[in-house]
Amino acid sequence: IAGITQAPTSQILAAGRRMTLRCTQDMRHNAMYWYRQDLGLGLRLIHYSNTAGTTGKGEVPDGYSVSRANTDDFPLTLASAVPSQTSVYFCASSRWGDNEQFFGPGTRLTVL
Amino acid sequence: AQKITQTQPGMFVQEKEAVTLDCTYDTSDPSYGLFWYKQPSSGEMIFLIYQGSYDQQNATEGRYSLNFQKARKSANLVISASQLGDSAMYFCAMRENNAGNMLTFGGGTRLMVKP
């Protein structure tokens, strides 16, 4: 693989269920990010990690958790999904200090 | 207050003409970076161009240039010689150095290129 992969591509989920969105990068980037994209609002940062073992909250962290056990993986967990979490979720990565963030293809999540 | 404002929700441009997409930003950080991303209908985010707050010259990348007016806090994207493949959503984003490597995005502009 080259770049960033996300899984699943799309998912329909019942409210109250737990869901983990997976993100893997093979570029050895130290920083990784999760964004959600909603119509008219652009992308908003949920959580980030500057390096393995550390995470931080972004603009809209409530209802989400992340972990960064190693450099390559940065899963996003919804402990108990709600309909307002229906969105497209993008994972991204970058080398610290670099200008460009590389984005994954996105996961379309629908919570009913 | 909005950190990144894109006031044009949608725009049309004739093929082969130039088009300017507006972006204004708000920050008190003296060191920051401005970015433009393209999102075609397929959904992926494609990095186009970057401008640093201390860069003396406007950034250019092929047909893309960034009209950076620091005093006005604007960072407009200029696409020259529009092509049908330029039809997409365009997002302006900012990274403030006191906020780490995180990006703050505007709401986007949908550009439609007419043949």
Short mmCIF file of C-alpha atoms in Angstrom, two decimals, chain A residues 31 33 35 37 40-43 45 48 50 57 90 94-101 103 105, chain B residues 35 37 39 42-47 50 89 91 95 100-108 110:
data_model
loop_
_atom_site.label_atom_id
_atom_site.label_comp_id
_atom_site.label_asym_id
_atom_site.label_seq_id
_atom_site.Cartn_x
_atom_site.Cartn_y
_atom_site.Cartn_z
CA ALA A 31 1.41 13.27 12.93
CA TYR A 33 -5.53 13.53 12.26
CA TYR A 35 -11.65 15.17 10.46
CA GLN A 37 -16.91 16.70 6.78
CA GLY A 40 -21.52 23.57 4.29
CA LEU A 41 -19.10 23.24 7.19
CA GLY A 42 -15.94 22.10 5.49
CA LEU A 43 -13.72 19.76 7.48
CA LEU A 45 -10.79 18.38 13.33
CA TYR A 48 -5.04 14.46 16.41
CA ASN A 50 1.59 14.41 16.98
CA LYS A 57 -8.55 17.01 21.10
CA PHE A 90 -11.25 11.69 6.75
CA SER A 94 1.86 14.64 7.87
CA ARG A 95 5.49 14.85 8.81
CA TRP A 96 5.85 17.29 11.65
CA GLY A 97 6.59 20.73 10.23
CA ASP A 98 5.80 19.77 6.63
CA ASN A 99 3.31 21.88 4.74
CA GLU A 100 1.18 19.15 3.26
CA GLN A 101 -1.28 16.87 5.00
CA PHE A 103 -5.66 12.56 3.23
CA PRO A 105 -10.17 8.38 0.81
CA PHE B 35 -3.44 26.02 2.11
CA TYR B 37 -7.25 21.77 -1.28
CA GLN B 39 -12.10 17.88 -3.58
CA SER B 42 -14.92 11.31 -6.11
CA GLY B 43 -14.30 12.69 -2.62
CA GLU B 44 -10.56 12.67 -2.11
CA MET B 45 -8.76 15.74 -0.80
CA ILE B 46 -5.98 16.94 -3.09
CA PHE B 47 -3.38 19.43 -1.89
CA TYR B 50 0.76 26.51 0.23
CA MET B 89 -15.07 21.80 -4.28
CA PHE B 91 -11.23 24.45 0.44
CA ARG B 95 -2.35 26.26 10.12
CA GLY B 100 0.69 22.75 16.12
CA ASN B 101 0.20 21.10 12.77
CA MET B 102 -3.59 21.22 12.76
CA LEU B 103 -5.57 22.71 9.89
CA THR B 104 -8.70 24.83 10.17
CA PHE B 105 -10.85 24.71 7.03
CA GLY B 106 -13.29 27.09 5.43
CA GLY B 107 -16.71 25.97 4.24
CA GLY B 108 -15.59 25.56 0.65
CA ARG B 110 -18.00 24.72 -5.49
#
